Short mmCIF file of C-alpha atoms in Angstrom, two decimals:
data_model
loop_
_atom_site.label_atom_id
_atom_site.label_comp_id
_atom_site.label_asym_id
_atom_site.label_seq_id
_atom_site.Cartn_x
_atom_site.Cartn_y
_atom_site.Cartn_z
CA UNK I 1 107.18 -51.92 -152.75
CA UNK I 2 107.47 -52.64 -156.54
CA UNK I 3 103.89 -51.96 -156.85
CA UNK I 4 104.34 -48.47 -155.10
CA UNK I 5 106.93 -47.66 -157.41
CA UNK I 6 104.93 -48.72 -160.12
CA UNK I 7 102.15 -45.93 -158.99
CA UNK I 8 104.81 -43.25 -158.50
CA UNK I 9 105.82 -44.17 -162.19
CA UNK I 10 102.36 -43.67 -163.33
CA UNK I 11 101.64 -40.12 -161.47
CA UNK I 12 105.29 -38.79 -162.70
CA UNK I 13 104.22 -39.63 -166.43
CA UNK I 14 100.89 -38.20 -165.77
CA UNK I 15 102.07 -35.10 -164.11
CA UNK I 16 104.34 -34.29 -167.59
CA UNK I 17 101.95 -35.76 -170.06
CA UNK I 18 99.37 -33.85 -168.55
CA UNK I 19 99.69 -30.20 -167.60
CA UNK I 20 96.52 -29.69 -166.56
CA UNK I 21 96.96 -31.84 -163.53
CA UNK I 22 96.73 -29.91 -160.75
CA UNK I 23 99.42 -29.33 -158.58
CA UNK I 24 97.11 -30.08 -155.44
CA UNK I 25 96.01 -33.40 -156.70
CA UNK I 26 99.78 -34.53 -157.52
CA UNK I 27 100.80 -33.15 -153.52
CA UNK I 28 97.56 -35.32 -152.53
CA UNK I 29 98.52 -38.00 -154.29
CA UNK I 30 102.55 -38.02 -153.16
CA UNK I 31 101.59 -37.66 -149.47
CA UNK I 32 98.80 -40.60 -149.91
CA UNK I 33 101.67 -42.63 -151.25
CA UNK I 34 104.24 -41.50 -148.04
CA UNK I 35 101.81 -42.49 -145.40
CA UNK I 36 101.29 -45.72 -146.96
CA UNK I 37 105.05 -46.28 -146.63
CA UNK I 38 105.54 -44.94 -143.53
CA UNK I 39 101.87 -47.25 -142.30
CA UNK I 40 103.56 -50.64 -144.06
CA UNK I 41 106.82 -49.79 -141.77
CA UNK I 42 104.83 -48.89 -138.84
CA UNK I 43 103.14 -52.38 -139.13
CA UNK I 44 106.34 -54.05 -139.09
CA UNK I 45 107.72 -52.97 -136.55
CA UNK I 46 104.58 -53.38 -134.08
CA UNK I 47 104.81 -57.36 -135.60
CA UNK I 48 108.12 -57.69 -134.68
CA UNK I 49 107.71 -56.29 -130.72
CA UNK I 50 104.56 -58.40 -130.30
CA UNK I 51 106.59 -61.37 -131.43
CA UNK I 52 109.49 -60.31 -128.86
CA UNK I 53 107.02 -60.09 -126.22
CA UNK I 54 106.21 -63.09 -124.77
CA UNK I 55 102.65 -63.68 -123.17
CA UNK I 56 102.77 -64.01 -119.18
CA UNK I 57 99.39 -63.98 -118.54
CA UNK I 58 99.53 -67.67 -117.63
CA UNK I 59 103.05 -67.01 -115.61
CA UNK I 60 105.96 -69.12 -116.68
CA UNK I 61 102.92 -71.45 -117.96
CA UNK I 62 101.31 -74.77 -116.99
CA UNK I 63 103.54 -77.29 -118.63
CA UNK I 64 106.68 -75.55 -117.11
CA UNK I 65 105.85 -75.90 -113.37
CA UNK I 66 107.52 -78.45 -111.30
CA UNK I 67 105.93 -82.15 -111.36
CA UNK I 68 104.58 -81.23 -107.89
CA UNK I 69 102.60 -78.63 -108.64
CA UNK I 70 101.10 -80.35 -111.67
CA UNK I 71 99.79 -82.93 -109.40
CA UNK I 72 98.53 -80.52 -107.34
CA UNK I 73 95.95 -79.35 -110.03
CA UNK I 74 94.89 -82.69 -111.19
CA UNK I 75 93.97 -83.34 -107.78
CA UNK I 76 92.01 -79.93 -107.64
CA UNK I 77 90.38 -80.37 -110.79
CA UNK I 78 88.68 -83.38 -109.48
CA UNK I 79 87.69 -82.22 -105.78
CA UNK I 80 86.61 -78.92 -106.51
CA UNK I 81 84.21 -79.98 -109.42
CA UNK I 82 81.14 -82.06 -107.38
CA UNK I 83 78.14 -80.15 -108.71
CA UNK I 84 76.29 -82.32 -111.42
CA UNK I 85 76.00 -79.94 -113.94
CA UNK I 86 79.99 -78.81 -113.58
CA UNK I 87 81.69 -82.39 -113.37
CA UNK I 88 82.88 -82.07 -116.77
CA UNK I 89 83.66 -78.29 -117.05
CA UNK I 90 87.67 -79.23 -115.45
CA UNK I 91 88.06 -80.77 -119.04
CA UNK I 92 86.10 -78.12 -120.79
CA UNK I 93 88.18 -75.47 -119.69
CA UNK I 94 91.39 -77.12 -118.95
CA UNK I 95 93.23 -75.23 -120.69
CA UNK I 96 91.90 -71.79 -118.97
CA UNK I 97 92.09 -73.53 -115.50
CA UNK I 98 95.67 -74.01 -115.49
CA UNK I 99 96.50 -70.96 -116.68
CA UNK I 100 95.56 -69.31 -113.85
CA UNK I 101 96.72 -72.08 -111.43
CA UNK I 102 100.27 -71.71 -113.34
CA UNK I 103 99.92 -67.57 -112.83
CA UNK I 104 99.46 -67.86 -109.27
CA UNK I 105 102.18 -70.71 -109.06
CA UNK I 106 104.75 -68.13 -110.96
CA UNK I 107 103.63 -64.95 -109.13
CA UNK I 108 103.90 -67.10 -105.55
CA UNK I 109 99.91 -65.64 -105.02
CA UNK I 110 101.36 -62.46 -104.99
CA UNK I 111 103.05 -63.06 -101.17
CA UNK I 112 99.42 -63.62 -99.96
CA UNK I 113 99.68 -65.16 -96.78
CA UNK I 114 97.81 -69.07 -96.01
CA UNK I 115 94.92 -68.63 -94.05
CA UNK I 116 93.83 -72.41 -93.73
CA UNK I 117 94.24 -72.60 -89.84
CA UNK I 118 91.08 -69.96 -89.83
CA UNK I 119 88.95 -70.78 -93.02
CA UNK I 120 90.29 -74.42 -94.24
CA UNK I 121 87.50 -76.61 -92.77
CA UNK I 122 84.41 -74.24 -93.73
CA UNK I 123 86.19 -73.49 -96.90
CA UNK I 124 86.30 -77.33 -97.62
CA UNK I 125 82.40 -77.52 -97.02
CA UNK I 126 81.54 -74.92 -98.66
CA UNK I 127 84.00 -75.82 -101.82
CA UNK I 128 82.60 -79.66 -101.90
CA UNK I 129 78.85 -78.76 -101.00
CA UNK I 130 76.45 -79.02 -104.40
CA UNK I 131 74.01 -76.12 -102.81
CA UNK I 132 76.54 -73.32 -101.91
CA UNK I 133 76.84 -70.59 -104.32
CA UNK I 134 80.43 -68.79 -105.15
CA UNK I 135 79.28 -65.85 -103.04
CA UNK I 136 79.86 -67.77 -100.27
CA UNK I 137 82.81 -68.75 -101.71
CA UNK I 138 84.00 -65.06 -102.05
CA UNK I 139 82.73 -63.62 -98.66
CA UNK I 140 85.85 -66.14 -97.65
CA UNK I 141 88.06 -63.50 -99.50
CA UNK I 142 89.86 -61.11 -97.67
CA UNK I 143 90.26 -57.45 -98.64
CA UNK I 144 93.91 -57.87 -100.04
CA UNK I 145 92.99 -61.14 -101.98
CA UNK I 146 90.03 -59.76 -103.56
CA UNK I 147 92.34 -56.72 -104.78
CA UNK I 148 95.08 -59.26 -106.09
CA UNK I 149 92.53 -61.70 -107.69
CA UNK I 150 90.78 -58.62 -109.72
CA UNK I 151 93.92 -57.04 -110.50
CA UNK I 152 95.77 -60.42 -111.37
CA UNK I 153 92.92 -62.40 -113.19
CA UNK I 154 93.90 -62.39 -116.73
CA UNK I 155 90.30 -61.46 -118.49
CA UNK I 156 90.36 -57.34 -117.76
CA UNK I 157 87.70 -55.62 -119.95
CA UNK I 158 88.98 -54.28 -122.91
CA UNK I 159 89.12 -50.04 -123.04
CA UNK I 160 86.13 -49.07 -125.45
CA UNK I 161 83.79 -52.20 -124.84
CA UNK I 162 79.92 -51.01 -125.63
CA UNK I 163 77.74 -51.24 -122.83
CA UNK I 164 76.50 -54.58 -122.64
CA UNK I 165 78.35 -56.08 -125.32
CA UNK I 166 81.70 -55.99 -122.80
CA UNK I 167 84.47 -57.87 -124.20
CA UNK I 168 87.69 -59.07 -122.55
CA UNK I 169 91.32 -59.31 -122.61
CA UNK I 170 91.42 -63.40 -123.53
CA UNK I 171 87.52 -63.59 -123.32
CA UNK I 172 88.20 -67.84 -123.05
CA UNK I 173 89.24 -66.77 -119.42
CA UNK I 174 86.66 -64.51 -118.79
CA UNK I 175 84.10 -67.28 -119.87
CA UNK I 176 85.83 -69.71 -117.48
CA UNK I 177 85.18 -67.70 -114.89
CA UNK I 178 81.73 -66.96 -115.15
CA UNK I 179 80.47 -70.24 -115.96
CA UNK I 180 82.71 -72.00 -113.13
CA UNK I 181 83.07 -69.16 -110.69
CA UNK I 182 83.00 -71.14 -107.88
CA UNK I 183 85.01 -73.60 -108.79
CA UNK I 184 87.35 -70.98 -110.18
CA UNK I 185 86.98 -69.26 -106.74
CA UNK I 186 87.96 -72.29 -104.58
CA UNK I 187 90.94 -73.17 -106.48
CA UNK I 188 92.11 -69.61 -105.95
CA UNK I 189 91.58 -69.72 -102.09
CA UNK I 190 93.03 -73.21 -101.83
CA UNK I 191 95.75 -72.50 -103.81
CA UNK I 192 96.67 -69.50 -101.15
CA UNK I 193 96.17 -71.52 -98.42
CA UNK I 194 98.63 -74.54 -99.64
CA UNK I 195 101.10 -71.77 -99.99
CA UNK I 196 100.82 -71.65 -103.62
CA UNK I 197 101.57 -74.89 -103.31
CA UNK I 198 103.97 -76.96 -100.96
CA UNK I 199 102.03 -79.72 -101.40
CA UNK I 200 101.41 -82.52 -104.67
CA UNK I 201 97.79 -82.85 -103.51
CA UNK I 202 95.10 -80.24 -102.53
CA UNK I 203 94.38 -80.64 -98.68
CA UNK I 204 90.59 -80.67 -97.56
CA UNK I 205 90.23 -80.75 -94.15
CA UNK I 206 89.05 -83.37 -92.81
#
């Protein structure tokens, strides 16, 4: 602010020590001067809503779900990661992991109903096999889950992305996701069919 001042000092003494400048140069200069203003206040305020809004994308978050649930995951995290080249990815992406598990947790899975009695056991091969890909994972989806999952997954592609340089809406989820699909995948389905979760333990069928 002092500095602005400071300017508007300068351009006054200017405009009276020097008639020749132009009346259009001291307008430019004065309006130059009021949209800085109004941009510095602008700026504020934007700060202050963004720190007012709180971030839900991970629901009421990871840390604040009930002890139950908690155990839940950790029990997920270790079943659901068998391949070889994935068994360490539930530490690598911890973080990422259970903020989805903690979205669906908050959200209830978006009222999706459990569809274990019909999927659980083939789910539970498929989810613990080392040669199925996630597209067998997701041909498990129904119509309404696929909807939710794209519309609730927190990594939507940012408006004005270049083609083939896309970038995402927390891109750590979005990386998640495609390097663990499947994994990400079963812990979705299995979530839904625990009813998002009654349980302190993932159930595999036996």
């Amino acid at each position: 602010m002092r500095q602005r001042l400071k300017i508007w000092s300068l351009i006054s003494r200017s405009a009276s020590s020097y008639p020749q400048l132009t009346m259009q140069l001291f307008l430019s200069t004065f309006l130059a001067v009021v949209a800085g203003l109004i941009y510095a206040g602008e700026a504020a305020l934007l700060r202050a809503k963004t720190a007012q809004e709180p971030d839900t994308a991970c629901g009421k978050g990871f840390e604040n779900l009930v002890q139950g649930s908690q155990d839940y995951y950790r029990t997920a995290a270790v079943e659901l990661f068998k391949h070889p080249l994935h068994t360490m990815d539930n530490a690598t992406f911890e973080q990422e992991f259970e903020c989805w598990f903690a979205s669906m947790c908050t959200t209830k899975c978006g009222g999706l109903p459990s569809l274990a009695e019909s999927r659980k056991k083939d789910l539970t091969a498929t989810c613990s096999s080392v040669e199925a890909d996630w597209l067998k994972v997701w041909n498990f989806f129904t119509q309404e889950e696929v909807k939710w999952f794209k519309t609730n997954y927190p990594a939507a592609e940012v408006e004005g992305s270049e083609e083939g340089t896309a970038i995402y809406y927390k891109q750590a989820m979005q990386t998640a996701k495609e390097i663990n699909k499947k994994e990400m995948l079963c812990l979705t389905l299995f979530t839904i069919d625990d009813e998002c979760v009654k349980w302190p333990y993932i159930r595999l069928s036996k």
